[in-house]
PDB file of C-alpha atoms and ligand atoms in Angstrom:
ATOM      1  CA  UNK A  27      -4.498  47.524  17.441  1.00 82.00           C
ATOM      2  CA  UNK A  28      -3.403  46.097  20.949  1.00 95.00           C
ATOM      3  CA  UNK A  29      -4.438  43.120  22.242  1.00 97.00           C
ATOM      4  CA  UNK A  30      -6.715  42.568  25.684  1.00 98.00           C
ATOM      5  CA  UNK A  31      -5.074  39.524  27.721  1.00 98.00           C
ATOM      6  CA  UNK A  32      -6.515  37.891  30.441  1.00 98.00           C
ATOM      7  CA  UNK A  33      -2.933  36.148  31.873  1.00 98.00           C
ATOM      8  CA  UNK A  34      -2.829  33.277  34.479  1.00 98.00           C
ATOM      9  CA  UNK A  35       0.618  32.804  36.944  1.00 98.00           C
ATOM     10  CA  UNK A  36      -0.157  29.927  38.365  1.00 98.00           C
ATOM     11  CA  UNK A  37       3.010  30.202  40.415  1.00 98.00           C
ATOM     12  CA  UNK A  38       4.482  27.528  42.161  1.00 98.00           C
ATOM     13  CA  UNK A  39       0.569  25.610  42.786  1.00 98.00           C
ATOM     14  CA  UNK A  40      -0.533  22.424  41.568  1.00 98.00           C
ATOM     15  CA  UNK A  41       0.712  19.122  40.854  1.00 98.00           C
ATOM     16  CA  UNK A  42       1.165  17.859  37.373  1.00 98.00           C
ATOM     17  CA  UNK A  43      -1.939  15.883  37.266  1.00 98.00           C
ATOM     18  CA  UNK A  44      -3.740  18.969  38.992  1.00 98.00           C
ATOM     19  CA  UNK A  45      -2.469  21.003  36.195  1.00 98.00           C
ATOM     20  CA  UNK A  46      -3.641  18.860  33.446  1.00 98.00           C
ATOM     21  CA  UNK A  47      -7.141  18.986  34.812  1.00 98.00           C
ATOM     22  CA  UNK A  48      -6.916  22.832  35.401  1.00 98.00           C
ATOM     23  CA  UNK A  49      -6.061  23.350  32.117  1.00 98.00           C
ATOM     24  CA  UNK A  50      -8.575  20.550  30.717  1.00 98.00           C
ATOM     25  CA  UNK A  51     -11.509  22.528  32.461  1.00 98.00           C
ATOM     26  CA  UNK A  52     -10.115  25.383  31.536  1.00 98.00           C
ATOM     27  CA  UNK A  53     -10.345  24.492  27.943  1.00 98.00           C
ATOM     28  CA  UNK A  54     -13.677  22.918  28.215  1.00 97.00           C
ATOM     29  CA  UNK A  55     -14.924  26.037  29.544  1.00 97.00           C
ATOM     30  CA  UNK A  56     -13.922  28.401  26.903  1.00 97.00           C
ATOM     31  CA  UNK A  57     -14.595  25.656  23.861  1.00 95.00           C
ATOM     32  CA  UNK A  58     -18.210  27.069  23.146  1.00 89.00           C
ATOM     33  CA  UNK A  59     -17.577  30.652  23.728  1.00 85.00           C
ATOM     34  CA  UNK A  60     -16.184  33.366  21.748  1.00 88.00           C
ATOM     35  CA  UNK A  61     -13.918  35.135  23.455  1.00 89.00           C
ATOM     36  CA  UNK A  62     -13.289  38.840  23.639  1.00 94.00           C
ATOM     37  CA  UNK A  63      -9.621  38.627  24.653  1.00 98.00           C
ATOM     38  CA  UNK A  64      -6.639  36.517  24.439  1.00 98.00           C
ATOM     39  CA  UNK A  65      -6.219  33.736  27.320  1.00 98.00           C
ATOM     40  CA  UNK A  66      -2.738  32.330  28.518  1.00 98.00           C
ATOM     41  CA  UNK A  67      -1.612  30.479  31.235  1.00 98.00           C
ATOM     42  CA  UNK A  68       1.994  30.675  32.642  1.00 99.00           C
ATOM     43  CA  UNK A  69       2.249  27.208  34.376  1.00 98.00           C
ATOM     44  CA  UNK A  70       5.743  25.833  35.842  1.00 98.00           C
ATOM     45  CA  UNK A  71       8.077  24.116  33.854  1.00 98.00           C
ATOM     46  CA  UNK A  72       6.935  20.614  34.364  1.00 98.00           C
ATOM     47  CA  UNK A  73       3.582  21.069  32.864  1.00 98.00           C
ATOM     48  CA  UNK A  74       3.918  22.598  29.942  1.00 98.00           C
ATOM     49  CA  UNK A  75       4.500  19.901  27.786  1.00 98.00           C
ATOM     50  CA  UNK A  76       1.364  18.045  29.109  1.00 98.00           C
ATOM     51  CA  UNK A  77      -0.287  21.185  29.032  1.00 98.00           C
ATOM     52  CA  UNK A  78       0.694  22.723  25.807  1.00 98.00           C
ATOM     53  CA  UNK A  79      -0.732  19.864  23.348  1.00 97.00           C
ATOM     54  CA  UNK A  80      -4.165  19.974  25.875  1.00 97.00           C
ATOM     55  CA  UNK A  81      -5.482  22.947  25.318  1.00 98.00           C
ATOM     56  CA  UNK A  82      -7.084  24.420  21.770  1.00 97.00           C
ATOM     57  CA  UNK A  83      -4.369  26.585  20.980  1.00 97.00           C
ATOM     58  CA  UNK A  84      -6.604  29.242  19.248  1.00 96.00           C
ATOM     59  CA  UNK A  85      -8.305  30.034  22.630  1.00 97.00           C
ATOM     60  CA  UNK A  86      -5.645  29.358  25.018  1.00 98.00           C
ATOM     61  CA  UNK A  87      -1.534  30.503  24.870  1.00 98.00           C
ATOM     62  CA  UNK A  88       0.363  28.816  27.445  1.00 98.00           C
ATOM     63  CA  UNK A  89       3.729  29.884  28.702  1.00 98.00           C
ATOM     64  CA  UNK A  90       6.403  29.880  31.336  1.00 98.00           C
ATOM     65  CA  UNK A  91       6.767  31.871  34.604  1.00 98.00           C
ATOM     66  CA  UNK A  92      10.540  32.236  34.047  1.00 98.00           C
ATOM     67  CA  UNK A  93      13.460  30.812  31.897  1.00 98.00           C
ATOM     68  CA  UNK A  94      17.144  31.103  32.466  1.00 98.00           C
ATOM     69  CA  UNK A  95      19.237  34.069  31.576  1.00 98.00           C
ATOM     70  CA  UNK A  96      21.612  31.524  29.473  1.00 98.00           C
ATOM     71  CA  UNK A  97      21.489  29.896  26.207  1.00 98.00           C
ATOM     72  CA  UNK A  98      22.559  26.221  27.419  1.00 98.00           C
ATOM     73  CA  UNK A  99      25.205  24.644  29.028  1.00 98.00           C
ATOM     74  CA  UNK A 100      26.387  24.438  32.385  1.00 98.00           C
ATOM     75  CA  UNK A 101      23.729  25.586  34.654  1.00 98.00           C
ATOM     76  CA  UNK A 102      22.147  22.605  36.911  1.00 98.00           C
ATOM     77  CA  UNK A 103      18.847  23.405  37.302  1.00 98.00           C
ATOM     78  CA  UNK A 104      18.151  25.354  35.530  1.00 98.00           C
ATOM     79  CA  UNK A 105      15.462  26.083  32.469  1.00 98.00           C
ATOM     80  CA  UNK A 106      16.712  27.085  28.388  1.00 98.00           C
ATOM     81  CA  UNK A 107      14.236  29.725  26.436  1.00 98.00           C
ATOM     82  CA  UNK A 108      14.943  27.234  23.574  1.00 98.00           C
ATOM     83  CA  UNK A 109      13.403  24.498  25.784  1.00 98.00           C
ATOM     84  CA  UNK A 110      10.334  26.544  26.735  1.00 98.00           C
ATOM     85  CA  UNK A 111       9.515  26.877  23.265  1.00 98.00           C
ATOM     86  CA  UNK A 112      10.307  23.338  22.460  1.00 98.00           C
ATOM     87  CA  UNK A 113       7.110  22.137  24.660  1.00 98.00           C
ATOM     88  CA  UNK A 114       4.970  24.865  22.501  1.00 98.00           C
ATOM     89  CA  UNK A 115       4.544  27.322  24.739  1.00 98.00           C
ATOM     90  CA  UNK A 116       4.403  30.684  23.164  1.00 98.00           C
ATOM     91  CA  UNK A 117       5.080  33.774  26.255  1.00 98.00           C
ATOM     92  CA  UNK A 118       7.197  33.536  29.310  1.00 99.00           C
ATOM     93  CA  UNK A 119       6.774  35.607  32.355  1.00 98.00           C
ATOM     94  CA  UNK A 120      10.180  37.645  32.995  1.00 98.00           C
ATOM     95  CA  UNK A 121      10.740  40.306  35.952  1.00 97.00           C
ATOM     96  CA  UNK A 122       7.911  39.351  38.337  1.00 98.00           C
ATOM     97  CA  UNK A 123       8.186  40.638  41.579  1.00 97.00           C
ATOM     98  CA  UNK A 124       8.527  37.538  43.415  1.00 97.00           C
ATOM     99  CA  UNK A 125      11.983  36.680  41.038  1.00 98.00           C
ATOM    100  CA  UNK A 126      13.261  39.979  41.641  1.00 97.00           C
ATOM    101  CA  UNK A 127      12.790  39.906  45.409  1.00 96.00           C
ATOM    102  CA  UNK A 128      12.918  36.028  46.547  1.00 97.00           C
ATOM    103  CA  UNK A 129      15.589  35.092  43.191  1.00 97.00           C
ATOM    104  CA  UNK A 130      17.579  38.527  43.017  1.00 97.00           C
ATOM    105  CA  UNK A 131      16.884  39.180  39.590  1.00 97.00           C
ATOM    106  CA  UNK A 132      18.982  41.880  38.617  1.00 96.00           C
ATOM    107  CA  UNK A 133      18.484  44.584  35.426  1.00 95.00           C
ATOM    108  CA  UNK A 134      21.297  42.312  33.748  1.00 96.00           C
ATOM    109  CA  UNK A 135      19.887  38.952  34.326  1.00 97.00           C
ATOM    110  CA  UNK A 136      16.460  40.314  33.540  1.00 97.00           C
ATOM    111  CA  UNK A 137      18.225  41.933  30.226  1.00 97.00           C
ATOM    112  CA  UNK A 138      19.376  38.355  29.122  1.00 97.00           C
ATOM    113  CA  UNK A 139      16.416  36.791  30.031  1.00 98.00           C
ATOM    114  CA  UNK A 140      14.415  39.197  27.755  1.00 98.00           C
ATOM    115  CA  UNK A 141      16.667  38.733  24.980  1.00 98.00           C
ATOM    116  CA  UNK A 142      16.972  35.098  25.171  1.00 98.00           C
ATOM    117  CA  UNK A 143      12.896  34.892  25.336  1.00 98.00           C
ATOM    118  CA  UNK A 144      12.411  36.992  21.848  1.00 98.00           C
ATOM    119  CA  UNK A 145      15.580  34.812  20.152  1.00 98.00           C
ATOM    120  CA  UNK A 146      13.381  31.910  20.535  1.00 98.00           C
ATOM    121  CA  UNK A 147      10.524  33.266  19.464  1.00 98.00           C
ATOM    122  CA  UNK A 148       8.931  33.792  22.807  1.00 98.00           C
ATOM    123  CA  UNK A 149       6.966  36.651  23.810  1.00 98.00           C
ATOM    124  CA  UNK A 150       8.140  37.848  27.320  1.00 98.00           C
ATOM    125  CA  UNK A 151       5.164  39.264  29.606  1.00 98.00           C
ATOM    126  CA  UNK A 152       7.686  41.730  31.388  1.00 98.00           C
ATOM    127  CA  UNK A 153       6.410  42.686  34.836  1.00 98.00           C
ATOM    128  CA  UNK A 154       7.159  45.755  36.758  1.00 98.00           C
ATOM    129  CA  UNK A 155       5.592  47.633  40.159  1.00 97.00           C
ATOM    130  CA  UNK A 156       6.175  49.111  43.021  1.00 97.00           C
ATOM    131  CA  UNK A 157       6.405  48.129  46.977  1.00 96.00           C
ATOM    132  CA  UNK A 158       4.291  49.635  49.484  1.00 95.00           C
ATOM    133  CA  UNK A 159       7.060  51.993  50.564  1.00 95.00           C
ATOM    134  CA  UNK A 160       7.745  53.596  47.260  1.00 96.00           C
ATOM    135  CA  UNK A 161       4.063  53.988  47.033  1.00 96.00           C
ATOM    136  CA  UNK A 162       3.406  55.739  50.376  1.00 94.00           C
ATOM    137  CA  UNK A 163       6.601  57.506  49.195  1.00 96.00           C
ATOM    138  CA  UNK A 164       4.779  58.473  46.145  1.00 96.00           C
ATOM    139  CA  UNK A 165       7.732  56.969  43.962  1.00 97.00           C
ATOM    140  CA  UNK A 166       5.894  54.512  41.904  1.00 97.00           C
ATOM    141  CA  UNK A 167       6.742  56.807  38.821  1.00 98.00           C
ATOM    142  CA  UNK A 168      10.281  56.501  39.466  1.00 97.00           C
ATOM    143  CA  UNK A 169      10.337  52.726  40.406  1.00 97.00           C
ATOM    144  CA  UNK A 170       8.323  51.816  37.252  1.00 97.00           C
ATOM    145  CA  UNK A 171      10.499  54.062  35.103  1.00 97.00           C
ATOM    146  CA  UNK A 172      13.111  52.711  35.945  1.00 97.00           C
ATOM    147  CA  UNK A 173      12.172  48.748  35.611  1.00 97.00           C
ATOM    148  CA  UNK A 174      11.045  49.571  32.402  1.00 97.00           C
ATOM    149  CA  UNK A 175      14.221  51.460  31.301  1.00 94.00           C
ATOM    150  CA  UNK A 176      15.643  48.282  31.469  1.00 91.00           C
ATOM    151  CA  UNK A 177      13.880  46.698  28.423  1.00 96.00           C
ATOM    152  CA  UNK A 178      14.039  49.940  26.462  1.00 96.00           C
ATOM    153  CA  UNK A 179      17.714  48.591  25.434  1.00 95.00           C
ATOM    154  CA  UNK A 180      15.399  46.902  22.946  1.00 98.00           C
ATOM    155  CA  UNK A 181      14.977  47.313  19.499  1.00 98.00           C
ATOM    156  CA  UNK A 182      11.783  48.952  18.054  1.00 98.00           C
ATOM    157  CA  UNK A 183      10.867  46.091  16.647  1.00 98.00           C
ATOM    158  CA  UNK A 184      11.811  43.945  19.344  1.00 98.00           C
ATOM    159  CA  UNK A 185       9.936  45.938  21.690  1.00 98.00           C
ATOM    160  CA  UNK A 186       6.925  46.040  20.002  1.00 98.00           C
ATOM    161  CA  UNK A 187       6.576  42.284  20.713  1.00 98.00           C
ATOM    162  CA  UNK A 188       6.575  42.360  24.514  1.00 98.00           C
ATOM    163  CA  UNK A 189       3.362  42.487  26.784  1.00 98.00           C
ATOM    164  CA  UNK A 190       4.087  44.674  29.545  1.00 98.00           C
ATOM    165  CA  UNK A 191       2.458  44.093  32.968  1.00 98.00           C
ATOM    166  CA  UNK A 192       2.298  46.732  36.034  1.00 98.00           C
ATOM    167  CA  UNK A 193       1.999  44.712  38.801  1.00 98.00           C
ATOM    168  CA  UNK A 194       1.778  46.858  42.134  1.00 97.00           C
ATOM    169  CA  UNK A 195       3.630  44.594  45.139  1.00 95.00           C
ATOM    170  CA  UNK A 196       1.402  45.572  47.983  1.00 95.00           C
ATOM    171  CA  UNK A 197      -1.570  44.231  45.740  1.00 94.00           C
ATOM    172  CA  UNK A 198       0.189  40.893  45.161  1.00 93.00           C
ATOM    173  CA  UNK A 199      -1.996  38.213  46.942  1.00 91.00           C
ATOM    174  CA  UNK A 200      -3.053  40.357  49.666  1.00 92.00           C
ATOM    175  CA  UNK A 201      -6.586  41.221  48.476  1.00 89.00           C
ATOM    176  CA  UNK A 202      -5.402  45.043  48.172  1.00 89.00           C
ATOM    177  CA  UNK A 203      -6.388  45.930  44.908  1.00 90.00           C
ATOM    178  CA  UNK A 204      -5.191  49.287  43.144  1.00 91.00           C
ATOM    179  CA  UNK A 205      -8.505  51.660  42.848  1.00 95.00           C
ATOM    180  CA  UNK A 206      -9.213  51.606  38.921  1.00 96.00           C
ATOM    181  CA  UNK A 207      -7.993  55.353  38.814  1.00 97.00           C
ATOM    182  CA  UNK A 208      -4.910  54.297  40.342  1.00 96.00           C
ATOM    183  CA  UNK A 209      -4.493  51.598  37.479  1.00 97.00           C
ATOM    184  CA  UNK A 210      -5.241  53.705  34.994  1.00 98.00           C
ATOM    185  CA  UNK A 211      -2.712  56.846  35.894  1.00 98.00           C
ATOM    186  CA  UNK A 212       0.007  54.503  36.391  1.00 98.00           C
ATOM    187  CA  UNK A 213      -0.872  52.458  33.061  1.00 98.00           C
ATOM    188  CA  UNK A 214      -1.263  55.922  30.913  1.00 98.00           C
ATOM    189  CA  UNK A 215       2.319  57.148  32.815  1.00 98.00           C
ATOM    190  CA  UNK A 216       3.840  53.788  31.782  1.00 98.00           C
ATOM    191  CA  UNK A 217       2.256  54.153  28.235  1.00 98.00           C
ATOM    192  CA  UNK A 218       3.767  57.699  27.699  1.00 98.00           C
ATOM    193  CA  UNK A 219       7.133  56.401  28.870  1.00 98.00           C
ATOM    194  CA  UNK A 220       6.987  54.055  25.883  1.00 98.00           C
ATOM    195  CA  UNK A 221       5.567  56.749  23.710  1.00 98.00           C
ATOM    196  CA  UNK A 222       8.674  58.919  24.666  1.00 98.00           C
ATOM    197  CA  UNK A 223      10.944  55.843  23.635  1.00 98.00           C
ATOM    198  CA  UNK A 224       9.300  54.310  20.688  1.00 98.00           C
ATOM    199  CA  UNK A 225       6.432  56.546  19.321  1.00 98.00           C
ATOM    200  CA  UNK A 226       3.075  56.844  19.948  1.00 98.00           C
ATOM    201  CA  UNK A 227       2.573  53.623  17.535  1.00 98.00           C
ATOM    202  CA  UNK A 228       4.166  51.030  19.425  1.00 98.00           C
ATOM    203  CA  UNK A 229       3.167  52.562  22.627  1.00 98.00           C
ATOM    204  CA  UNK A 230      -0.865  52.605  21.431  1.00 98.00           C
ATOM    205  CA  UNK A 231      -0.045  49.310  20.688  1.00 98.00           C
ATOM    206  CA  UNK A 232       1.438  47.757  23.295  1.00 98.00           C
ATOM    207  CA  UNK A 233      -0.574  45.514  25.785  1.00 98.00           C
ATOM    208  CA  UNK A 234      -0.253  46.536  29.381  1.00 98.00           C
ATOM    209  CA  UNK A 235      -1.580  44.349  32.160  1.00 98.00           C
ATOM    210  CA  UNK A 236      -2.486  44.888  35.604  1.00 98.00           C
ATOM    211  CA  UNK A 237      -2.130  42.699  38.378  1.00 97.00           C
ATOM    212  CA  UNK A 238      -2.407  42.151  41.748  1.00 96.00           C
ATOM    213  CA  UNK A 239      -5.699  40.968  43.538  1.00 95.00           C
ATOM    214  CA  UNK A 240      -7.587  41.232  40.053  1.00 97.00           C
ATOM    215  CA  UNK A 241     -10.599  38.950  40.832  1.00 97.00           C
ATOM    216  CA  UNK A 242     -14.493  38.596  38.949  1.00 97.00           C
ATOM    217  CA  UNK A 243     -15.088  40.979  41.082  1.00 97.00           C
ATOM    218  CA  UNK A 244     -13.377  44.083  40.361  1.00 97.00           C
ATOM    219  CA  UNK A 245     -12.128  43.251  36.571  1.00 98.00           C
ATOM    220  CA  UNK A 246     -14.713  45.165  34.629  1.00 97.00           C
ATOM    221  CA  UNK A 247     -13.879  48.527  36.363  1.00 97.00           C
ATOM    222  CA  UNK A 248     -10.516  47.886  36.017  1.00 98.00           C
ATOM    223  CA  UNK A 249     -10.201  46.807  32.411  1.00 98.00           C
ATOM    224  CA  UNK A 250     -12.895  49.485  31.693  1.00 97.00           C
ATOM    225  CA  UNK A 251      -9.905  51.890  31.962  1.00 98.00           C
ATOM    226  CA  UNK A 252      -8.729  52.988  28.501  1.00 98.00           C
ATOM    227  CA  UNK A 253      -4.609  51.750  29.539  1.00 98.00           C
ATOM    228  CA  UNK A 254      -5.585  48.809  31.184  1.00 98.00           C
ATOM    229  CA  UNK A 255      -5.672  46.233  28.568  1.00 98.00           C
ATOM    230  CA  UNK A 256      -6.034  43.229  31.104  1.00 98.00           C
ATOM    231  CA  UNK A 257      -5.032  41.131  33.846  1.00 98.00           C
ATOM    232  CA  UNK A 258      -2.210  38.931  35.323  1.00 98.00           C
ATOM    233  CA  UNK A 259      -3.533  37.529  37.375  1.00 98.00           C
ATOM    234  CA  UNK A 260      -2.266  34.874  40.463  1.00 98.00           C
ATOM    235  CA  UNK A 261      -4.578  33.097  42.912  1.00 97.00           C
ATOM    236  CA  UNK A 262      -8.032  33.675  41.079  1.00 98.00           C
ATOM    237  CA  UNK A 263      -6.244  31.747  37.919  1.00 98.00           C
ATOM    238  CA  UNK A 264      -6.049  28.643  40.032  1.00 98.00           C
ATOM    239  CA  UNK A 265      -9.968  28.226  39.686  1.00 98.00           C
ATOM    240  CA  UNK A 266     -11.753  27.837  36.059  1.00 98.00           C
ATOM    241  CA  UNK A 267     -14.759  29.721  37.680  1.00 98.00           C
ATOM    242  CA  UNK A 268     -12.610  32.771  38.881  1.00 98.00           C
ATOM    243  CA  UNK A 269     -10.619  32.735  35.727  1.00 98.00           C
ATOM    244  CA  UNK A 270     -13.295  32.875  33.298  1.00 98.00           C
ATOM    245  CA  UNK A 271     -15.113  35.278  35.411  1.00 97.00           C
ATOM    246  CA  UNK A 272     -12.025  37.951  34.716  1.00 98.00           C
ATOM    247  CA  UNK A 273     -12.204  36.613  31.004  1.00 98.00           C
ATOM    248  CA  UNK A 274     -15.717  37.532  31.013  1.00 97.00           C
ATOM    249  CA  UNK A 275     -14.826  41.056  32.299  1.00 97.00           C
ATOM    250  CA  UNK A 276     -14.707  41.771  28.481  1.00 97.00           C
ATOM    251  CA  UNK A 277     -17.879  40.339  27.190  1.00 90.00           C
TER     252      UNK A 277
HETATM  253  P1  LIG B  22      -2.589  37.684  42.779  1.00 54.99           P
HETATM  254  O1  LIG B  22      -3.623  37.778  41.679  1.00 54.99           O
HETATM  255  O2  LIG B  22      -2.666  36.400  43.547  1.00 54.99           O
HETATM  256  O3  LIG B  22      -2.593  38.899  43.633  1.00 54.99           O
HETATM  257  O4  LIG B  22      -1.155  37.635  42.055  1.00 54.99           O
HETATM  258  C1  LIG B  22      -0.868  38.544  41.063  1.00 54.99           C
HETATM  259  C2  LIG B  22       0.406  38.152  40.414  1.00 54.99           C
HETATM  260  O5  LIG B  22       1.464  38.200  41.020  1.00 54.99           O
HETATM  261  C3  LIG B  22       0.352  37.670  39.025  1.00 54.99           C
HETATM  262  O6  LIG B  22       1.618  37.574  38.479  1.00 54.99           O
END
């Protein structure tokens, strides 16, 4: 059975001591309720070892928003899979939009990345979407076929350990949100992509997010959609009352 996720990218927002009281409330608020979906945050690199040991790890999986596309060495600046997991996080974010476009994240660096994260045991949220152009252009098919192509170099049983997140651009923090039938064709056309490549197992299997302006607001119609199986989701994660309100989405 696949999971439902409710994700948080906090993105490059807060401090470390704003982090550790996110994440504090955060935990706080979820300690007396039972949950009807997984919860991780993606925080940056500097607070996930605070983080990690903060948060009841049965209600909350934290994770990274990126990692390098190296083992170790050489690389000033740079962040090691191995060291992610060394702080206890458990998922990393790999292919967001904002990497691809700001960080030129190619297919190949996104391929090492992937395969780096699942070495060490991490469980790469892999994101893929379309811009506004390839929409109007009605190419989203093609765009997200062809992101996703580039993790089905995986094994079948590396694959099935991915979350997969559709992520449309032009609804990244712009308060454009895809309609819930828009969601939900692009999430079944994703899922029959991976059906195609894998079986109908792993693909019924396999989480798919959706993000992009997901907010208390319009999470229940979304997730209500039989292929959307959550959120990631970017500004409303930065608040423990917007947050749990998506969470809630599945009570
Ligand atoms: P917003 O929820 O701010 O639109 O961001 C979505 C996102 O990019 C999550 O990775």
């Amino acid at each position: 059975m696949r999971k439902n996720i409710v994700a948080g990218n906090w993105k490059m927002n807060k401090t470390l001591q704003e982090g550790i009281a996110l994440a504090k409330e955060l935990d706080g608020a979820l300690a007396s309720e039972k949950q009807n979906c997984d919860v991780i945050i993606c925080t940056p690199f500097i607070h996930l070892a605070s983080v990690t040991p903060l948060v009841n790890p049965v209600k909350i999986g934290v994770g990274a928003e990126n990692c390098a596309d190296k083992e170790s060495g050489a690389y000033t600046g740079e962040v090691s899979a191995a060291m992610v997991a060394s702080t206890g996080a458990k998922y990393v974010i790999l292919g967001h939009s904002e990497r691809r476009a700001y960080y030129h994240e190619t297919v190949e660096i996104l391929d090492a990345k992937v395969k780096l994260a699942l070495t060490h045991g991490l469980t790469p949220i892999f994101c893929i979407g379309e811009v506004l152009e390839e929409r109007e252009a009605n190419k989203q098919n093609e765009v997200v076929a062809t992101q996703l192509a580039s993790v089905f170099s995986l094994s079948k049983e590396d694959f099935s350990k991915i979350v997969l997140a559709y992520e449309p651009v032009w609804a990244i923090g712009t308060g454009k949100t895809a309609s819930p039938a828009q969601a939900q064709e692009i999430h079944a056309f994703i899922r029959s992509l991976v059906a195609e490549k894998y079986g109908k197992e792993v693909a019924d299997d396999c989480s798919i997010l959706y993000g992009g302006s997901c907010k208390p607001s319009n999470a229940k119609e979304l997730f209500a959609n039989p292929d959307v199986d959550g959120g990631l989701i970017g500004g409303a994660a930065l608040s423990v009352a917007d947050f749990k309100g998506i969470i809630d989405a599945f009570n």
